[in-house]
CSV table of C-alpha atoms in Angstrom, one decimal:
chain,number,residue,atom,x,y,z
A,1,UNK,CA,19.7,26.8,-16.8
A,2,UNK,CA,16.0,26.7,-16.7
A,3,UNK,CA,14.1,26.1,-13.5
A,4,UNK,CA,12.4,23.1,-12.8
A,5,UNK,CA,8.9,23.0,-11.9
A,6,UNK,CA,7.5,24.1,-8.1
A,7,UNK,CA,5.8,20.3,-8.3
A,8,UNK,CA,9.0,19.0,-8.8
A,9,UNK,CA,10.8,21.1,-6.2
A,10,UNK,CA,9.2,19.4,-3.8
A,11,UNK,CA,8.3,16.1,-4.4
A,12,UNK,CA,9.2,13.9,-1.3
A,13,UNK,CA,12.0,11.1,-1.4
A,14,UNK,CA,10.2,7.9,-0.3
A,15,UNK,CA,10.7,6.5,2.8
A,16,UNK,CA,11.2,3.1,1.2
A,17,UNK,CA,13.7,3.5,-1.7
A,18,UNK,CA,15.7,6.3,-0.1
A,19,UNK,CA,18.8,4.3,0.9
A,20,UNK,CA,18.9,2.1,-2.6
A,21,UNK,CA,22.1,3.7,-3.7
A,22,UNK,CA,23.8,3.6,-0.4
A,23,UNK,CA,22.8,-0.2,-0.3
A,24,UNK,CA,24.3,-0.6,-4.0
A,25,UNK,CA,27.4,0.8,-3.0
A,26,UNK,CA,28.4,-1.4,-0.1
A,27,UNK,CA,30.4,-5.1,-1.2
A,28,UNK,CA,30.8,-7.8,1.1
A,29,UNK,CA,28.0,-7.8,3.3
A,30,UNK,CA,24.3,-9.5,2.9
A,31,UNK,CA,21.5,-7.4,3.3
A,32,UNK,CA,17.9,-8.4,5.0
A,33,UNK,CA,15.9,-5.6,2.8
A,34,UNK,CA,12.7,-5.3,5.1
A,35,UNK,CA,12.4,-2.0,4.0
A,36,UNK,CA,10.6,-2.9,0.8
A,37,UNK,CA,7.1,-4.9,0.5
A,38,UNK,CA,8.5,-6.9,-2.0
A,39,UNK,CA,7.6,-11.0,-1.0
A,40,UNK,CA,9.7,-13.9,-1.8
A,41,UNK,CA,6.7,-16.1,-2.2
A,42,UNK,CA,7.2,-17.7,-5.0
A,43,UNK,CA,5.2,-16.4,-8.0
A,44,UNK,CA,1.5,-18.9,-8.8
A,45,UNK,CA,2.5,-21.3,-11.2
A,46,UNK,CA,-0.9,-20.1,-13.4
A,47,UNK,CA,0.8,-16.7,-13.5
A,48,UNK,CA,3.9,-18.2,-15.2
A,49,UNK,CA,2.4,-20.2,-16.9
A,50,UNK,CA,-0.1,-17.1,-18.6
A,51,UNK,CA,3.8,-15.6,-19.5
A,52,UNK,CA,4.8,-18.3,-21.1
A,53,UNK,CA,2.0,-18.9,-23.3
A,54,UNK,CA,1.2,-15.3,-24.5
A,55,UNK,CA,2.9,-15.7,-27.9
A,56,UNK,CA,0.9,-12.6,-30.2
A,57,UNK,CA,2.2,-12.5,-33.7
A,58,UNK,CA,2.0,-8.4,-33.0
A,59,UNK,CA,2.1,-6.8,-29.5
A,60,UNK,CA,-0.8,-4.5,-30.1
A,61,UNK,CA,-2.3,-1.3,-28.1
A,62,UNK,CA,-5.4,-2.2,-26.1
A,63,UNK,CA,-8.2,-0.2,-25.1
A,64,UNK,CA,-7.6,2.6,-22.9
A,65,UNK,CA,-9.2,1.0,-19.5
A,66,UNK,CA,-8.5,-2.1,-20.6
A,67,UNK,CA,-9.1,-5.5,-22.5
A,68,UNK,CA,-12.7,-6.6,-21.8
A,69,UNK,CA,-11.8,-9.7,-20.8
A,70,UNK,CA,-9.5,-8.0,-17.9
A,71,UNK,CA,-12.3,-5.4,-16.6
A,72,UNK,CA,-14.6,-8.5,-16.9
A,73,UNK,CA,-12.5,-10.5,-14.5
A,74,UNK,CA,-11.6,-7.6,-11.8
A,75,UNK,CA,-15.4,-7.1,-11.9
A,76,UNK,CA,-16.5,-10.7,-11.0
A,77,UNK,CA,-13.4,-10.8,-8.7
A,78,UNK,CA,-14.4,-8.0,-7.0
A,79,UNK,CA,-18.1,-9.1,-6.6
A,80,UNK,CA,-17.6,-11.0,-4.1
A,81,UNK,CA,-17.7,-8.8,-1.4
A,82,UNK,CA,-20.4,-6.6,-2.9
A,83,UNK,CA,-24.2,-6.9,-2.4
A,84,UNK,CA,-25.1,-5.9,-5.8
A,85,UNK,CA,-22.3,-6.9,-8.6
A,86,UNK,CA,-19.9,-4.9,-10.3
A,87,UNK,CA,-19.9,-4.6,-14.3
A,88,UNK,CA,-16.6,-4.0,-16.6
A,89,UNK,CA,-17.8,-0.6,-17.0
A,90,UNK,CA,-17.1,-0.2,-13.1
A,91,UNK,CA,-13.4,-1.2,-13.7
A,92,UNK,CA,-10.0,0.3,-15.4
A,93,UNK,CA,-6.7,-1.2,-15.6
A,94,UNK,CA,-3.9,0.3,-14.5
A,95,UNK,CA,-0.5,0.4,-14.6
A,96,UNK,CA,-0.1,-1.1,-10.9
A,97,UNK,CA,-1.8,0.3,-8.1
A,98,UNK,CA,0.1,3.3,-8.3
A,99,UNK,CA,-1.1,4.5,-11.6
A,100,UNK,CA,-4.6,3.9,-10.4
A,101,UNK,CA,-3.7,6.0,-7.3
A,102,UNK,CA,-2.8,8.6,-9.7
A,103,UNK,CA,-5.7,8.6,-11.8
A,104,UNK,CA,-8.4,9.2,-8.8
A,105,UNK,CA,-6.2,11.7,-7.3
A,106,UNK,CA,-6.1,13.4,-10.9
A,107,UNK,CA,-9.7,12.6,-11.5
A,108,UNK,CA,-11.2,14.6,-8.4
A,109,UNK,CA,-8.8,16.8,-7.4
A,110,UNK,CA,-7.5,20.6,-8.7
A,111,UNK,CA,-4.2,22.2,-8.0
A,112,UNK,CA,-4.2,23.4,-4.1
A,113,UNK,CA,-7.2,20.8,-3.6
A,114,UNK,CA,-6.1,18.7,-0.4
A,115,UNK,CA,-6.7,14.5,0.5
A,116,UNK,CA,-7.3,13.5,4.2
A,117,UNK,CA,-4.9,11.0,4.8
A,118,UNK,CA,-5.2,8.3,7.6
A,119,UNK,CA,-1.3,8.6,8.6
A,120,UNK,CA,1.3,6.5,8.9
A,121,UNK,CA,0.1,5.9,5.3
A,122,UNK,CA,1.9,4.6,2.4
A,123,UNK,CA,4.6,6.9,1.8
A,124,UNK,CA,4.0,7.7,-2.1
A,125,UNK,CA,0.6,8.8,-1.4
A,126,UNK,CA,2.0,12.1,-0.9
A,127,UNK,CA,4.2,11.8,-4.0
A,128,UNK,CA,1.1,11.2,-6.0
A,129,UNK,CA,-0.8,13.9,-4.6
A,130,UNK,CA,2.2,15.8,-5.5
A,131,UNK,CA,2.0,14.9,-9.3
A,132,UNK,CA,-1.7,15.5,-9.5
A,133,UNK,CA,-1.1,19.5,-7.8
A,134,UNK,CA,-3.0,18.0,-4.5
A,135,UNK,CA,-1.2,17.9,-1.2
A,136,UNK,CA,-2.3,15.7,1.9
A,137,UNK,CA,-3.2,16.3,5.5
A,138,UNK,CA,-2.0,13.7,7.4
A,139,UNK,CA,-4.9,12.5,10.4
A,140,UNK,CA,-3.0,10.6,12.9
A,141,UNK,CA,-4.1,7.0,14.1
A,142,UNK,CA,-2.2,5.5,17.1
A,143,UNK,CA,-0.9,2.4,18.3
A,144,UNK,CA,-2.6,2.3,21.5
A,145,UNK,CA,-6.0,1.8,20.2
A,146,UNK,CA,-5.0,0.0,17.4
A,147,UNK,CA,-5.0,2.3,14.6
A,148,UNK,CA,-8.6,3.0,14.5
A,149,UNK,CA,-10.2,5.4,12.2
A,150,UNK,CA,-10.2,8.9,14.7
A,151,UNK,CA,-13.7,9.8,15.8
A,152,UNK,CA,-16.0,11.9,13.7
A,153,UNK,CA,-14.8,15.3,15.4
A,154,UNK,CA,-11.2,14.5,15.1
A,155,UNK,CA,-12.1,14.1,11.5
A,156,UNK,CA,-14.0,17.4,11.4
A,157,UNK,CA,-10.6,19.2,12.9
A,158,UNK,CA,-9.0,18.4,9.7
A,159,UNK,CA,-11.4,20.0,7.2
A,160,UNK,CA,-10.9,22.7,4.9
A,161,UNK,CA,-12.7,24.6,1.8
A,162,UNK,CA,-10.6,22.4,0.2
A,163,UNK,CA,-11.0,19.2,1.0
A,164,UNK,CA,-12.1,16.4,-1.9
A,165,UNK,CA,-11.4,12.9,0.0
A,166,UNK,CA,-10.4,10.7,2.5
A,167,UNK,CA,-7.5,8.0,1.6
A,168,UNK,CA,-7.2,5.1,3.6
A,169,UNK,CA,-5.7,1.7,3.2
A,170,UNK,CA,-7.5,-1.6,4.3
A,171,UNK,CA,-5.6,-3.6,5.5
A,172,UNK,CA,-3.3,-0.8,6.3
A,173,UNK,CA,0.6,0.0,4.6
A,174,UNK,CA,2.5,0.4,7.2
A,175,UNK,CA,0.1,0.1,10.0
A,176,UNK,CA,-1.1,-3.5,9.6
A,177,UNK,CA,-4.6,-2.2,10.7
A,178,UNK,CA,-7.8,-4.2,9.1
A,179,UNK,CA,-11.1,-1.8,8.8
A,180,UNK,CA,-14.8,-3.8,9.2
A,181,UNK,CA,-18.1,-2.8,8.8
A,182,UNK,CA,-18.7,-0.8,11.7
A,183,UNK,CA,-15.7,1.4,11.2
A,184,UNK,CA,-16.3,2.2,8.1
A,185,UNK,CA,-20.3,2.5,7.7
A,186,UNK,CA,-19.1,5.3,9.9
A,187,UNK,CA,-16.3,6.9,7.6
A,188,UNK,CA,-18.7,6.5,4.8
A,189,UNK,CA,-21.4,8.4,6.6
A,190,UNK,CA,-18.9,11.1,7.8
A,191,UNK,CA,-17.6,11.7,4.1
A,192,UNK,CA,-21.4,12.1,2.9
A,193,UNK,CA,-22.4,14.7,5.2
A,194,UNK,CA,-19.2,16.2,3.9
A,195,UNK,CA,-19.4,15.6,0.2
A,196,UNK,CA,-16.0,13.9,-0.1
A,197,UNK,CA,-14.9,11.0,-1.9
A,198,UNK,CA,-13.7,8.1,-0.2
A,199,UNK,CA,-10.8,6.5,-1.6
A,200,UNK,CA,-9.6,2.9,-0.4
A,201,UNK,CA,-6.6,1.2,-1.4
A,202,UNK,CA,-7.6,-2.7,-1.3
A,203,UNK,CA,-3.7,-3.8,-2.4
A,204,UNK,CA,-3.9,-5.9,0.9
A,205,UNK,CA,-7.6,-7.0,1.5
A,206,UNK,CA,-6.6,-10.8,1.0
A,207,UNK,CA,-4.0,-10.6,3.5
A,208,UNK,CA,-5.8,-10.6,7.1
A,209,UNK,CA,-5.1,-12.5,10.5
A,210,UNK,CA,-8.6,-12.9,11.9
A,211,UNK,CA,-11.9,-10.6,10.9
A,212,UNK,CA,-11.8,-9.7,6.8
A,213,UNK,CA,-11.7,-6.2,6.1
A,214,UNK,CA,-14.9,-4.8,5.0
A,215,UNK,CA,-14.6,-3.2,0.9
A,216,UNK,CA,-15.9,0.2,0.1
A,217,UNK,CA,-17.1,-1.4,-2.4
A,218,UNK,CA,-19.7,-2.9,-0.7
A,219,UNK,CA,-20.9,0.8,1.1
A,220,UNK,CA,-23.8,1.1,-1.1
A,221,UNK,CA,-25.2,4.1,0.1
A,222,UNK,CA,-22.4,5.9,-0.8
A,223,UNK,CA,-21.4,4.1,-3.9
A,224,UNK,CA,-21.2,7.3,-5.8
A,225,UNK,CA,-18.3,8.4,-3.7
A,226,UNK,CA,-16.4,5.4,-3.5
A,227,UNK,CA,-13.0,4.5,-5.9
A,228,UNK,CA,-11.2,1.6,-4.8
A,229,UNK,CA,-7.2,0.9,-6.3
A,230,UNK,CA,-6.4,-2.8,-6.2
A,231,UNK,CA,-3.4,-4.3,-7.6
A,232,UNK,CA,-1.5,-7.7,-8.8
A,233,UNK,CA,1.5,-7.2,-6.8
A,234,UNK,CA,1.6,-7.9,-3.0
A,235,UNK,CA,-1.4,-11.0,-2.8
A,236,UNK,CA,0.2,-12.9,-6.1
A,237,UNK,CA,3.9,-11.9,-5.7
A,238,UNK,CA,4.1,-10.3,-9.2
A,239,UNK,CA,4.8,-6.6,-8.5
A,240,UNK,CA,6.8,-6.6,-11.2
A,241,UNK,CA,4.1,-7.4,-13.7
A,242,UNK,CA,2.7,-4.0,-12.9
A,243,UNK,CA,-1.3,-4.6,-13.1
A,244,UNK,CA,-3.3,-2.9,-11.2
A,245,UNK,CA,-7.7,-1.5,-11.1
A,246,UNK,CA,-9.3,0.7,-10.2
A,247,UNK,CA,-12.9,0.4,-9.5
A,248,UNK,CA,-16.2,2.7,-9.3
A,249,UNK,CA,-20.1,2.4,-9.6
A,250,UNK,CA,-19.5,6.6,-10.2
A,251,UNK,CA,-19.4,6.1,-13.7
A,252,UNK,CA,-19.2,10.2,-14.3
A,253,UNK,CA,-15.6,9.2,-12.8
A,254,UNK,CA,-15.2,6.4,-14.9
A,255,UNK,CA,-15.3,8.6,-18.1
A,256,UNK,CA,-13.0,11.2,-17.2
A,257,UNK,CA,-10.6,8.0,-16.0
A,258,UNK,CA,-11.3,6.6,-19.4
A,259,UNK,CA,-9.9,9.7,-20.6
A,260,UNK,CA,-6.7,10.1,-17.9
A,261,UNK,CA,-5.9,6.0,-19.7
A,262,UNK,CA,-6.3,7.4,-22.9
A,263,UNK,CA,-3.8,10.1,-22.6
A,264,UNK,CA,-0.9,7.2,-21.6
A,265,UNK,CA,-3.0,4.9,-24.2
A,266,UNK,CA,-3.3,1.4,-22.9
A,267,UNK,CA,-1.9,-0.9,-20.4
A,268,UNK,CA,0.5,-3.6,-21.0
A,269,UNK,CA,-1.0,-6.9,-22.7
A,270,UNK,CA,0.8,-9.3,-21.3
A,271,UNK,CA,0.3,-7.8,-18.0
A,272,UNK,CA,-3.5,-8.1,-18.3
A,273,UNK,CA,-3.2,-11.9,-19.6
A,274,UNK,CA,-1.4,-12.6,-16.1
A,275,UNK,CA,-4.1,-10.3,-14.4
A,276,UNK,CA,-7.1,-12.9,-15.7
A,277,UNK,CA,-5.1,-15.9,-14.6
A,278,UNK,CA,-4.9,-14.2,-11.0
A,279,UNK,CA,-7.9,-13.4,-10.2
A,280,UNK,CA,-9.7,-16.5,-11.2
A,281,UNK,CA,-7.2,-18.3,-8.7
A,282,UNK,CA,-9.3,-20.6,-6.2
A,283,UNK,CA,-10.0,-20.0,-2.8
A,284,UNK,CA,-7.4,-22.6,-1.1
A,285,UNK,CA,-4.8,-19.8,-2.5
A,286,UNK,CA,-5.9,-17.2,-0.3
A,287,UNK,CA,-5.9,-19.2,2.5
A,288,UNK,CA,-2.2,-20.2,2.3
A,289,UNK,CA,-1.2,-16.7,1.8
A,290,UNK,CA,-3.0,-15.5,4.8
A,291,UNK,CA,-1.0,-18.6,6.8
A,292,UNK,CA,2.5,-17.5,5.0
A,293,UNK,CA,2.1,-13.9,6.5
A,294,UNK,CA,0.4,-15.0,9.6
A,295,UNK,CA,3.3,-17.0,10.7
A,296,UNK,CA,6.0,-14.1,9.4
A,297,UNK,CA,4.1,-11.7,11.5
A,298,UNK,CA,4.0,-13.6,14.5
A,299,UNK,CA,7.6,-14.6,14.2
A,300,UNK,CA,9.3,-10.9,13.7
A,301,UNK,CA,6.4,-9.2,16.4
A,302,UNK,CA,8.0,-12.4,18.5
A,303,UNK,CA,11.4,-11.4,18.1
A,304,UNK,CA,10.5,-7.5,18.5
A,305,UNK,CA,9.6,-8.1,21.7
A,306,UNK,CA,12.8,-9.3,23.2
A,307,UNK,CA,14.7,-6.3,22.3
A,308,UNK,CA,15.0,-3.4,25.0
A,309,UNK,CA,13.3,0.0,24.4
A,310,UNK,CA,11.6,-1.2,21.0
A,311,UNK,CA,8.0,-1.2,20.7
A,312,UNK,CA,6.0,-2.8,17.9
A,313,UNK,CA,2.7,-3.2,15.9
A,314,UNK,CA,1.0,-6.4,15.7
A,315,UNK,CA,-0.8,-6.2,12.6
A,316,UNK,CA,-4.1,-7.6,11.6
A,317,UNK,CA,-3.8,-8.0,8.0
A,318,UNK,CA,-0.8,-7.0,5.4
A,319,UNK,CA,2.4,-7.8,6.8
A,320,UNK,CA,4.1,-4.5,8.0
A,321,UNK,CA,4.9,-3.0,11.5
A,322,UNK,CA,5.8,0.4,12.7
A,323,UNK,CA,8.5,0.0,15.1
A,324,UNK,CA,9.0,2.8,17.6
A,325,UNK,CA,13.3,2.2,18.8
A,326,UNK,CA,15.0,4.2,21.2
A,327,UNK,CA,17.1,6.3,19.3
A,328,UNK,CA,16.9,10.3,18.3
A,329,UNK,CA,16.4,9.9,14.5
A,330,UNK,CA,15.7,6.5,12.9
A,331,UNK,CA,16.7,8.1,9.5
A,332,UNK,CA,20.1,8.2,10.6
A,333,UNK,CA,19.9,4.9,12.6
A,334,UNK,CA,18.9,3.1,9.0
A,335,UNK,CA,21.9,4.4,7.2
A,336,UNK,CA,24.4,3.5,10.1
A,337,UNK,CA,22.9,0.1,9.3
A,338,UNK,CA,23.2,0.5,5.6
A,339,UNK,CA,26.7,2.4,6.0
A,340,UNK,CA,28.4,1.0,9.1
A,341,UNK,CA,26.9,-1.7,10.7
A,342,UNK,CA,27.7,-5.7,10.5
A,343,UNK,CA,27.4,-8.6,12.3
A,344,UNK,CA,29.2,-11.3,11.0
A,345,UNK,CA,28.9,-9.9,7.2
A,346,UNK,CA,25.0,-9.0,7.5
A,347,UNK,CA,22.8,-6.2,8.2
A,348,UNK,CA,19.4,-5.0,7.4
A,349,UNK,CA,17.8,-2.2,5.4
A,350,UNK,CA,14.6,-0.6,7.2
A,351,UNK,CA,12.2,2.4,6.3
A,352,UNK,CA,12.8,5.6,8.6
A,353,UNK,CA,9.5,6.5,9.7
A,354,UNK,CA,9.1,10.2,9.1
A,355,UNK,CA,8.0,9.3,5.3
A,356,UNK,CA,5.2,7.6,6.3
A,357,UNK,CA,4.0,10.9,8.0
A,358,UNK,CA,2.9,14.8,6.8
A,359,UNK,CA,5.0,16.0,9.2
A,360,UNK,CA,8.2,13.9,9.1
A,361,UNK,CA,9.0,14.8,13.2
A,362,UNK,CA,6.1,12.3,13.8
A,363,UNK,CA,8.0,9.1,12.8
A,364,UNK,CA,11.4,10.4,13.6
A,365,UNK,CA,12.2,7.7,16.4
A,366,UNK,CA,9.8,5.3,14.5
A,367,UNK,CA,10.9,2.3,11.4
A,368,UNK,CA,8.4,0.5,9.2
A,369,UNK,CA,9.9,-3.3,8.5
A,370,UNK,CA,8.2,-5.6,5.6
A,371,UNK,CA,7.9,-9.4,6.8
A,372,UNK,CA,8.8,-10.3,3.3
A,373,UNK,CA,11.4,-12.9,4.4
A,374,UNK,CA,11.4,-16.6,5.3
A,375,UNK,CA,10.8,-16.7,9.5
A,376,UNK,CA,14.6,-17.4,10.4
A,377,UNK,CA,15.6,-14.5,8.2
A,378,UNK,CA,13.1,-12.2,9.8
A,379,UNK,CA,14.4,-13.9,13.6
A,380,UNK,CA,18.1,-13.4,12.2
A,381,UNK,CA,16.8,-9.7,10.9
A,382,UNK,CA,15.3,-8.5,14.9
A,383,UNK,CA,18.8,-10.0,15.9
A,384,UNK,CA,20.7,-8.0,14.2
A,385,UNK,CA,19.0,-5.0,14.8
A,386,UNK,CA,19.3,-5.5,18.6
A,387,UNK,CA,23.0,-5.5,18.5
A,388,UNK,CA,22.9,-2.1,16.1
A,389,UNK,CA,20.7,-0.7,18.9
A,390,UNK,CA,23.5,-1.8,21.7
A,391,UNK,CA,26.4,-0.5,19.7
A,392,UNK,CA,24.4,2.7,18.5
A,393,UNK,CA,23.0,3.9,21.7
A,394,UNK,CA,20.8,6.9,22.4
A,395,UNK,CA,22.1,8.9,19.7
């Protein structure tokens, strides 16, 4: 049989959708699936409505990046939080986020280049660094001083000959950290002195607790280095459209991203029609989706803390936590839950922790839970995970 690729040899399972099939294969029990960042918020009505009335007589391609009239609402969207405004040129659509994660790490990097990665990070950030022939260095953050961005010398440790970027995300997947302006006028001045891109994921950047996150967009001395992914999916509840942007003033990048769209050819029509009637949603929307996720947050952190030996983020923005839980390896905890465990018919489906790390032993006692559930699911959810932890023990 022929061999298979190196790259594919050792792409890494995610974190998140590791334990789909062993979830599909249990009957009679109801499962709380906080492993997933996939909200029950009901979908915008304007959103639906944009399905429902896209009625072409021919489902055509579309331009590479884009329909104009998509780039040209990302670009006013994204405006907001800029001093000086963003143009279509500055924008691409994407297939989700994802694909605009691909396409920067593609667009800058060669094979054996490496990403600086603010870790615990989003799990498939090392699965799309993979793909592109990059790899990631993980750069840890902790929980006792919130997750801050490590100072400049902690940074420097990680550097190599090869280094093209730092990733972060803002708000943070899984860490529920929010970046502002202080923290990262500094990153951006450290990744100028070092030539290196900096690449923010934004998916989140509507979803914060108390001080906004600042946007890279808005570092304009270092505009030239800065890509930014956004996405449809986690603000609007429509992951399954599968929209997503990526946006630079680097327009050098831009052209060879213009070329990375045109080698897939264009993204979905229908999915840019539903993109326009997001991002031109008012203002009052934001606010009730920050409230939604406030309250979840609160109520599952609330609930965390009653149960013995756990210890829990509090996030700022996004709605994830890392859990730290006394056991020996959370990967095999999760399964016992999946596999084993019921309390009165239900159980819960979590995210070991050693995905959302470079070196897997880091998150080995450590879960990431979604609050993507109504409150007395996610109080029901803790509940249940305390008795696992009684009947599981130290093992």
């Amino acid at each position: 049989m022929p061999a298979l690729s190196q790259r594919a040899a050792v792409l890494q399972e995610s974190a998140i959708r590791k334990l789909d099939l062993a979830v599909r294969a249990q009957t009679g029990v109801e499962f709380f699936r906080l492993n997933i960042g996939q909200p029950d918020v009901p979908t915008p009505e304007p959103l639906l409505e944009a399905i429902r009335s896209f009625q072409p007589s021919v489902i055509a391609y579309g331009p590479a990046s884009g329909m104009p009239e998509a780039r040209d609402a990302a670009a006013a969207y994204h405006s907001r939080w800029c001093s000086q405004p963003l143009t279509a040129e500055h924008v691409a659509v994407t297939t989700g986020g994802s694909e605009a994660l691909l396409f920067a790490f593609s667009a800058i990097t060669d094979p054996g280049d490496e990403l600086l990665v603010l870790e615990p990070y989003y799990t498939n950030y090392n699965g799309f660094a993979t793909i592109a022939g990059a790899s990631v260095r993980g750069v840890r953050t902790h929980l006792a001083d919130g997750f801050a961005i490590p100072p400049d010398d902690v940074l420097d440790a990680h550097l190599s000959d090869r280094t093209r970027a730092i990733v972060l995300s803002n708000p943070a997947n899984p860490t529920g950290a929010v970046y502002e302006r202080e923290e990262m006028q500094r990153l951006s001045r450290w990744a100028a002195r070092h030539d290196l891109f900096i690449i923010a994921d934004e998916v989140y950047r509507r979803i914060y607790f108390d001080a906004p996150p600042t946007s890279a967009l808005s570092l304009d001395a270092v505009s030239d280095r800065v890509i930014v992914v956004d996405s449809l999916s986690k603000t609007y509840s429509a992951c399954g459209v599968r929209l997503g942007f990526l946006l630079s003033r680097n327009l050098d990048l831009m052209e060879k991203v213009e070329r990375l769209g045109q080698a897939r050819l264009g993204p979905q029509p229908l999915a840019q029609h539903v993109g326009i009637a997001a991002l031109t949603l008012p203002e009052p929307y934001y606010d009730e989706v920050r409230e939604i996720y406030r309250h979840r947050c609160q109520v599952l952190g609330d609930a965390l803390g009653t149960l013995d030996g756990v210890q829990a983020s509090r996030p700022q923005g996004a709605f994830y936590t890392m859990v730290e839980l006394p056991v020996r390896d959370t990967e095999a905890f999760a399964r016992f839950l999946v596999t084993d465990f019921r309390s009165n018919g239900q159980s819960v489906v979590v995210a070991p922790g050693g995905g959302f790390y470079t070196d897997p032993a880091s998150g080995v006692r450590q879960i990431r839970l979604a609050a993507v559930r109504q409150a007395s699911e996610l109080e029901r959810s803790a509940a249940i995970l305390g008795e696992a932890l009684a009947v599981y023990g130290g093992r």
